[in-house]
Coordinates of C-alpha atoms and ligand atoms in Angstrom, one line a residue:
M226 CA 13.8 -39.7 52.7
S227 CA 14.0 -42.1 49.8
R228 CA 16.7 -44.3 51.3
K229 CA 14.4 -45.5 54.1
N230 CA 12.3 -48.6 53.6
S231 CA 9.5 -47.9 56.1
A232 CA 6.2 -46.6 54.6
P233 CA 6.5 -42.9 54.1
A234 CA 4.1 -40.5 55.9
V235 CA 1.8 -38.6 53.6
G236 CA 2.9 -35.0 53.7
P237 CA 1.2 -31.9 52.2
K238 CA 0.5 -32.2 48.5
V239 CA 2.6 -30.1 46.1
A240 CA 2.4 -30.2 42.3
V241 CA 5.2 -30.0 39.7
V242 CA 4.3 -29.1 36.1
G243 CA 6.8 -30.6 33.7
A244 CA 8.5 -34.0 34.1
G245 CA 11.8 -33.4 32.3
S246 CA 15.1 -33.6 34.1
W247 CA 14.7 -30.6 36.4
G248 CA 11.0 -31.0 37.1
T249 CA 11.5 -34.6 38.1
T250 CA 14.6 -33.8 40.2
F251 CA 12.8 -31.0 41.9
G252 CA 9.9 -33.4 42.6
K253 CA 12.4 -35.7 44.3
I254 CA 13.8 -32.8 46.3
L255 CA 10.3 -32.0 47.5
A256 CA 9.3 -35.6 48.2
D257 CA 12.5 -36.2 50.1
G258 CA 11.7 -33.1 52.1
G259 CA 8.4 -34.7 53.2
A260 CA 5.9 -33.5 50.6
S261 CA 3.5 -35.7 48.7
V262 CA 4.4 -34.8 45.1
V263 CA 2.2 -35.1 42.0
M264 CA 3.9 -34.4 38.7
W265 CA 2.1 -33.4 35.5
A266 CA 3.7 -35.0 32.5
R267 CA 2.7 -34.5 28.9
R268 CA 3.2 -38.1 27.8
P269 CA 1.1 -40.9 29.4
E270 CA 4.0 -43.5 29.2
L271 CA 6.2 -41.1 31.2
A272 CA 3.5 -40.5 33.8
A273 CA 2.9 -44.3 34.1
E274 CA 6.7 -44.9 34.5
I275 CA 7.0 -42.4 37.3
T276 CA 3.9 -43.6 39.1
E277 CA 4.5 -47.4 38.7
S278 CA 8.2 -47.9 38.4
K279 CA 9.4 -44.8 40.3
R280 CA 11.7 -44.0 37.4
N281 CA 12.1 -41.4 34.6
S282 CA 14.5 -43.3 32.4
R283 CA 14.6 -40.8 29.6
Y284 CA 15.6 -37.8 31.7
L285 CA 17.1 -39.3 34.9
S286 CA 18.6 -42.6 34.0
G287 CA 19.5 -44.8 37.0
I288 CA 17.7 -42.7 39.6
N289 CA 15.1 -44.2 41.9
L290 CA 12.3 -41.8 42.7
P291 CA 10.6 -41.6 46.1
R292 CA 7.5 -43.6 46.8
T293 CA 5.6 -40.3 47.6
M294 CA 6.0 -39.2 44.0
T295 CA 3.4 -39.9 41.4
A296 CA 2.6 -38.4 37.9
T297 CA -0.5 -37.8 35.8
T298 CA -1.3 -36.3 32.4
D299 CA -4.5 -34.8 34.0
L300 CA -3.7 -31.2 34.9
A301 CA -6.8 -30.8 37.1
E302 CA -5.8 -33.9 39.1
A303 CA -2.2 -32.7 39.5
L304 CA -3.1 -29.2 40.7
R305 CA -6.1 -30.1 42.9
D306 CA -5.5 -29.1 46.6
A307 CA -1.8 -28.5 46.0
E308 CA -0.2 -26.4 48.7
Q309 CA 2.4 -25.1 46.2
I310 CA 2.8 -25.3 42.4
Y311 CA 6.2 -25.6 40.7
L312 CA 6.6 -24.9 37.0
S313 CA 9.4 -26.6 35.0
V314 CA 8.6 -26.6 31.3
P315 CA 10.8 -25.0 28.5
S316 CA 10.6 -21.2 28.8
Q317 CA 9.3 -20.8 25.3
S318 CA 6.3 -23.0 26.2
L319 CA 5.4 -21.4 29.5
R320 CA 2.7 -19.1 28.2
E321 CA 0.7 -21.8 26.5
N322 CA 1.0 -24.0 29.6
L323 CA -0.1 -21.2 31.9
A324 CA -3.2 -20.7 29.8
A325 CA -4.1 -24.3 30.6
I326 CA -3.2 -24.0 34.3
K327 CA -5.1 -20.7 34.9
P328 CA -8.6 -22.1 35.4
Y329 CA -7.3 -24.3 38.2
V330 CA -5.4 -21.6 40.2
E331 CA -7.3 -18.4 39.8
R332 CA -9.5 -18.9 42.8
T333 CA -6.6 -19.9 45.1
D334 CA -3.7 -18.0 46.5
V335 CA -1.2 -20.9 46.5
P336 CA 2.4 -19.9 45.7
I337 CA 3.5 -20.4 42.0
V338 CA 7.2 -21.2 41.7
S339 CA 9.2 -20.9 38.5
L340 CA 12.1 -23.4 38.2
M341 CA 13.0 -22.1 34.7
K342 CA 16.0 -20.2 33.5
G343 CA 15.0 -18.4 30.3
V344 CA 13.3 -15.3 28.9
E345 CA 10.4 -15.4 26.5
K346 CA 11.9 -14.8 23.1
S347 CA 8.9 -12.9 21.6
T348 CA 8.6 -10.4 24.6
G349 CA 11.9 -10.5 26.5
L350 CA 9.9 -11.1 29.7
R351 CA 11.3 -13.1 32.6
M352 CA 9.4 -16.2 33.6
S353 CA 7.9 -14.5 36.7
Q354 CA 6.6 -11.7 34.5
V355 CA 5.0 -14.1 32.1
I356 CA 3.3 -15.9 35.1
E357 CA 2.1 -12.6 36.5
Q358 CA 0.8 -11.5 33.1
V359 CA -1.0 -14.6 32.2
L360 CA -2.4 -15.6 35.6
Q361 CA -3.1 -11.9 36.5
C362 CA -2.1 -12.8 40.0
D363 CA -0.5 -10.9 42.9
P364 CA 3.3 -10.9 42.3
A365 CA 3.7 -11.7 46.0
R366 CA 2.4 -15.1 45.2
I367 CA 5.2 -15.8 42.7
A368 CA 8.6 -17.2 43.6
V369 CA 11.6 -18.3 41.5
A370 CA 14.2 -20.9 42.3
S371 CA 17.7 -20.7 41.0
G372 CA 21.3 -21.6 41.8
P373 CA 24.1 -24.1 40.8
N374 CA 21.6 -26.9 40.2
L375 CA 22.7 -29.5 37.7
A376 CA 19.8 -31.9 37.9
L377 CA 21.6 -35.2 37.7
E378 CA 24.0 -34.4 40.5
I379 CA 21.1 -33.4 42.8
A380 CA 19.1 -36.5 41.8
R381 CA 22.1 -38.4 43.0
E382 CA 21.7 -36.6 46.3
Q383 CA 24.9 -34.6 46.2
P384 CA 24.8 -31.7 48.6
T385 CA 23.6 -28.5 46.9
A386 CA 22.3 -25.1 47.7
A387 CA 19.7 -22.9 45.8
V388 CA 18.0 -19.6 46.4
I389 CA 14.3 -19.0 46.5
S390 CA 13.4 -15.5 45.6
S391 CA 10.0 -13.7 45.9
L392 CA 9.0 -10.1 46.3
S393 CA 7.3 -11.4 49.5
P394 CA 9.7 -12.7 52.1
E395 CA 6.9 -14.8 53.5
T396 CA 6.4 -16.6 50.1
A397 CA 10.1 -17.1 49.7
E398 CA 10.4 -18.6 53.2
A399 CA 7.4 -20.9 52.8
V400 CA 8.8 -22.2 49.5
A401 CA 12.3 -22.6 51.0
R402 CA 10.9 -24.5 54.0
R403 CA 9.2 -27.0 51.6
A404 CA 12.1 -27.2 49.1
R405 CA 14.8 -28.5 51.4
N406 CA 16.0 -31.8 52.7
R407 CA 19.3 -33.4 53.9
Y408 CA 21.1 -32.9 50.5
F409 CA 19.3 -29.7 49.3
R410 CA 19.4 -26.4 51.1
S411 CA 17.3 -23.4 50.0
F412 CA 18.3 -19.9 50.9
V413 CA 16.1 -16.9 50.3
N414 CA 16.2 -13.3 48.9
T415 CA 13.7 -10.8 47.6
D416 CA 15.7 -9.8 44.4
V417 CA 13.6 -11.6 41.8
I418 CA 15.1 -9.7 38.9
G419 CA 18.7 -10.5 39.9
T420 CA 17.8 -14.1 40.7
E421 CA 16.1 -14.8 37.4
F422 CA 18.6 -12.9 35.2
G423 CA 21.5 -14.7 37.0
G424 CA 20.0 -18.0 35.7
V425 CA 19.4 -16.7 32.2
L426 CA 22.7 -15.0 31.8
K427 CA 25.0 -17.8 33.1
N428 CA 23.5 -20.0 30.3
L429 CA 24.8 -17.6 27.7
I430 CA 28.3 -17.5 29.2
A431 CA 28.2 -21.3 29.5
V432 CA 27.5 -21.5 25.7
A433 CA 30.6 -19.3 25.2
I434 CA 32.7 -21.6 27.4
G435 CA 31.4 -24.6 25.4
I436 CA 32.5 -22.9 22.2
V437 CA 36.0 -22.4 23.8
D438 CA 36.0 -26.1 24.7
G439 CA 34.9 -27.1 21.2
V440 CA 37.6 -25.0 19.6
G441 CA 40.2 -26.5 21.9
Y442 CA 41.4 -23.4 23.8
G443 CA 42.4 -23.9 27.4
E444 CA 41.9 -22.6 30.9
N445 CA 43.2 -19.0 30.5
T446 CA 40.6 -18.3 27.8
K447 CA 37.9 -19.9 29.9
A448 CA 38.8 -18.1 33.1
S449 CA 39.0 -14.8 31.2
I450 CA 35.6 -15.3 29.7
I451 CA 34.0 -16.5 33.0
T452 CA 35.4 -13.5 34.8
R453 CA 34.4 -10.9 32.2
G454 CA 31.2 -12.8 31.8
L455 CA 30.3 -12.2 35.4
V456 CA 30.9 -8.5 34.8
E457 CA 28.6 -8.6 31.8
M458 CA 25.9 -10.4 33.8
T459 CA 26.2 -7.9 36.7
D460 CA 26.1 -4.8 34.4
F461 CA 23.1 -6.1 32.6
A462 CA 21.1 -7.3 35.6
V463 CA 21.8 -4.1 37.6
A464 CA 20.7 -2.0 34.7
Q465 CA 17.4 -4.0 34.8
G466 CA 17.0 -3.3 38.5
A467 CA 18.8 -6.2 40.2
Q468 CA 21.0 -5.9 43.3
P469 CA 24.6 -6.5 42.4
E470 CA 25.0 -8.7 45.5
T471 CA 22.6 -11.3 43.9
L472 CA 25.0 -11.8 41.0
Q473 CA 27.8 -12.6 43.5
G474 CA 25.5 -15.2 45.1
L475 CA 24.2 -18.7 44.3
A476 CA 22.0 -17.5 41.4
G477 CA 25.0 -15.6 39.8
L478 CA 28.5 -16.7 40.4
G479 CA 27.5 -20.0 41.9
D480 CA 25.5 -21.1 38.9
L481 CA 28.1 -19.6 36.5
I482 CA 30.8 -21.8 38.0
A483 CA 28.6 -25.0 37.9
T484 CA 27.3 -24.5 34.4
C485 CA 30.6 -23.4 32.8
Q486 CA 32.5 -26.3 34.4
S487 CA 30.2 -29.2 33.8
P488 CA 29.8 -31.5 30.8
L489 CA 26.3 -32.2 32.2
S490 CA 25.3 -28.7 31.2
R491 CA 23.2 -28.6 28.1
N492 CA 24.2 -25.0 27.3
N493 CA 27.8 -25.9 27.6
T494 CA 27.2 -28.9 25.4
A495 CA 25.4 -26.8 22.8
G496 CA 28.4 -24.4 22.8
R497 CA 30.9 -27.2 22.4
L498 CA 29.0 -28.4 19.3
L499 CA 29.1 -24.9 17.9
G500 CA 32.8 -24.7 18.6
Q501 CA 33.3 -28.0 16.8
G502 CA 31.8 -26.3 13.7
Y503 CA 28.2 -27.5 13.8
G504 CA 25.7 -24.9 12.7
Y505 CA 22.7 -23.7 14.8
K506 CA 20.2 -26.0 13.2
E507 CA 22.5 -29.0 13.6
V508 CA 23.0 -28.2 17.2
V509 CA 19.3 -27.9 17.9
A510 CA 18.7 -31.2 16.2
Q511 CA 21.4 -33.0 18.3
M512 CA 20.2 -31.6 21.6
Q513 CA 17.9 -34.1 23.4
Q514 CA 17.1 -31.7 26.1
T515 CA 16.4 -28.0 26.6
A516 CA 19.3 -25.6 26.2
E517 CA 17.6 -22.3 27.2
G518 CA 20.6 -20.1 26.3
L519 CA 20.1 -20.6 22.6
A520 CA 16.7 -18.9 22.7
S521 CA 17.7 -16.2 25.2
V522 CA 20.6 -14.7 23.3
A523 CA 18.6 -12.4 21.0
P524 CA 16.1 -11.1 23.6
V525 CA 18.9 -10.5 26.1
L526 CA 20.9 -8.4 23.6
Q527 CA 17.8 -6.5 22.7
L528 CA 17.2 -5.7 26.4
A529 CA 20.9 -4.8 26.8
K530 CA 20.6 -2.4 23.9
Q531 CA 17.6 -0.7 25.4
V532 CA 19.5 0.1 28.6
G533 CA 22.9 0.8 26.9
V534 CA 24.8 -2.1 28.4
D535 CA 27.7 -3.6 26.4
M536 CA 27.7 -7.5 26.3
P537 CA 30.7 -8.4 24.1
I538 CA 30.7 -12.1 25.1
V539 CA 27.0 -12.6 24.6
Q540 CA 27.3 -10.7 21.3
Q541 CA 30.0 -13.1 20.1
V542 CA 27.8 -16.1 21.0
K543 CA 25.1 -14.6 18.8
M544 CA 27.5 -14.1 16.0
V545 CA 28.6 -17.7 16.2
L546 CA 25.0 -18.8 16.3
D547 CA 24.3 -16.6 13.2
G548 CA 27.3 -18.0 11.4
T549 CA 28.8 -14.6 11.1
M550 CA 31.9 -15.3 13.3
D551 CA 34.4 -18.1 13.3
P552 CA 34.2 -19.8 16.7
R553 CA 38.1 -19.7 16.8
D554 CA 37.8 -15.9 17.1
I555 CA 36.0 -16.0 20.4
A556 CA 37.6 -13.9 23.1
P557 CA 36.8 -12.1 26.4
H558 CA 36.4 -8.9 24.3
L559 CA 35.1 -8.1 20.8
T560 CA 38.0 -8.2 18.4
T561 CA 36.4 -5.3 16.6
D562 CA 36.7 -3.1 19.8
D563 CA 38.9 -0.1 19.5
D564 CA 42.3 -0.4 21.3
Q565 CA 41.6 2.0 24.1
P566 CA 42.3 0.2 27.5
Q567 CA 39.1 -0.4 29.5
G568 CA 38.7 -0.4 33.2
E569 CA 38.3 -3.9 34.6
R570 CA 35.5 -3.3 37.0
T571 CA 31.7 -3.4 36.4
Q572 CA 29.9 -0.4 34.9
N573 CA 28.2 -0.3 38.3
D574 CA 31.5 0.2 40.1
Q575 CA 32.8 2.6 37.5
T576 CA 30.1 5.0 38.6
G577 CA 32.6 5.5 41.5
G578 CA 31.5 6.4 45.0
G579 CA 28.0 7.0 43.7
G580 CA 27.5 3.3 43.0
A581 CA 28.6 2.2 46.4
L582 CA 26.6 5.0 48.1
R583 CA 23.5 4.1 46.1
R584 CA 23.9 0.4 47.1
A585 CA 24.4 1.3 50.8
L586 CA 21.3 3.5 50.7
Q587 CA 19.3 0.8 48.9
R588 CA 20.3 -1.8 51.5
A589 CA 19.3 0.5 54.4
L590 CA 16.0 1.1 52.7
D591 CA 15.4 -2.6 52.1
Q592 CA 16.3 -3.4 55.8
F593 CA 13.8 -0.7 56.9
R594 CA 11.1 -2.2 54.6
H595 CA 11.8 -5.8 55.7
G596 CA 11.8 -5.1 59.4
G597 CA 15.6 -5.3 59.8
R598 CA 16.2 -8.1 57.4
G599 CA 18.3 -7.2 54.4
A600 CA 16.7 -7.8 51.0
A601 CA 19.9 -8.4 49.0
G602 CA 22.1 -11.4 49.4
D603 CA 21.1 -15.0 49.9
R604 CA 19.9 -15.6 53.5
P605 CA 19.4 -19.0 55.1
Ligands
NAD278 N1 18.1 -29.8 34.0 C1 18.7 -29.0 34.9 O1 19.8 -29.3 35.4 C2 18.1 -27.7 35.2 C3 18.4 -27.1 36.4 C4 17.9 -25.9 36.8 C5 16.9 -25.3 36.0 N2 16.6 -25.9 34.8 C6 15.6 -25.2 34.0 O2 14.4 -26.0 34.1 C7 13.6 -25.7 32.9 C8 13.2 -27.1 32.3 O3 14.4 -27.8 31.9 P1 14.6 -29.3 32.0 O4 16.0 -29.5 32.3 O5 13.6 -30.0 32.9 O6 14.3 -29.6 30.5 P2 14.1 -31.0 29.8 O7 14.5 -30.9 28.4 O8 14.9 -32.1 30.6 O9 12.6 -31.3 30.0 C9 11.6 -30.5 29.5 C10 10.3 -31.1 29.8 O10 9.3 -30.2 29.2 C11 8.4 -31.0 28.4 N3 8.0 -30.1 27.3 C12 8.6 -29.8 26.1 N4 7.8 -28.9 25.4 C13 6.7 -28.7 26.2 C14 5.5 -28.0 26.0 N5 5.3 -27.3 24.9 N6 4.6 -28.0 27.0 C15 4.8 -28.7 28.1 N7 5.9 -29.5 28.3 C16 6.8 -29.5 27.4 C17 9.3 -32.1 27.9 O11 8.5 -33.2 27.5 C18 10.1 -32.5 29.1 O12 9.3 -33.3 30.0 C19 14.5 -24.9 31.9 O13 14.1 -23.6 32.0 C20 15.9 -25.1 32.5 O14 16.8 -24.0 32.3 C21 17.1 -27.1 34.4
G3P279 O1 22.1 -28.0 31.7 P1 21.9 -26.5 31.7 O2 23.0 -25.8 30.9 O3 20.5 -26.1 31.4 O4 22.2 -26.0 33.2 C1 21.4 -26.6 34.2 C2 21.3 -25.7 35.4 O5 20.7 -24.5 35.1 C3 22.6 -25.5 36.2 O6 22.3 -24.8 37.3

């Protein structure tokens, strides 16, 4: 662990591509868990600072990085002989980065782990789908990490949990064993769709909560939007093939709470600026770091339309971003909705006994497939 002064043992090498706030924090998690971590950074001065000063002053001010963490701008050097590869670049740049990574990983079967929480704007694909498409690799090799994971809190070693998801329980477990230490606990599941969409969708609700903050509304409005936001997240994710339980777990409710509550959240911050009256371009110009929610709004609404799911809160975020709605009109429902009372539960529950029965059957089938271990829900 980084607190100890004795020379650290050299553990298995892992690589982290992307040295922003989350990539660097995840590198620290892995190094504090015993791995020897090599980061790939775009800028030579950042790579040098991480290697020589054990600092990343732009993204993680005041944090000391472990001695077993180094960085390079040479992708081949970063990836060579890595036991696992973690990816943490902005979602809209993943495809171009994968093209550069591909020659170094196509003759290996090392796990590739997405740490990202966005969808590709041009295709609507989740990050694991982009990885599978570009690397043309076995999806069982791919894992995703998600959960209530505000980088700076974890870099300060505050106790936190995450979930590692892969279609392959073995891959999820191998990654979870590596990505854990005394302040960071990784759970596992096999619901990649739910885990990834949880991370994408909570960003959109956090933008809405930021708008509420910026406008100056209080806790009732926020609680109403968070609660209805979780319903929207669940309806959408289940329609895409997710297990509803995942949205009640770390990657759904857990991350929704953290991101909506924290001023550290970039999505929340972007929303607050919108609520204060700044336009989309001004907000983008003011943001020093990646706020994934801004790029995910349009593709998420497009996907929602394809499967017939209503997302009134996400729709309002889009209207504020487009400048077609006054932020002060934000509400847990669309004010243009007709006045018919709606049921409170999710669309999934509103299918009545059928929904519950379907889930029970699915769980039984998953348990059968996974040798008695349930697929849904975060497992230690
Ligand atoms: N910061 C967090 O608390 C946190 C937590 C969990 C997940 N995430 C997710 O991690 C991902 C990365 O976010 P972050 O917080 O590290 O962002 P960041 O803005 O802190 O850092 C992004 C990094 O990517 C680099 N970068 C920018 N454009 C690039 C390009 N075209 N190619 C390669 N590198 C490029 C930047 O130089 C920087 O090093 C996002 O999907 C985010 O949602 C972030
Ligand atoms: O700063 P944000 O809004 O990108 O959120 C960071 C993490 O995703 C929180 O889990």
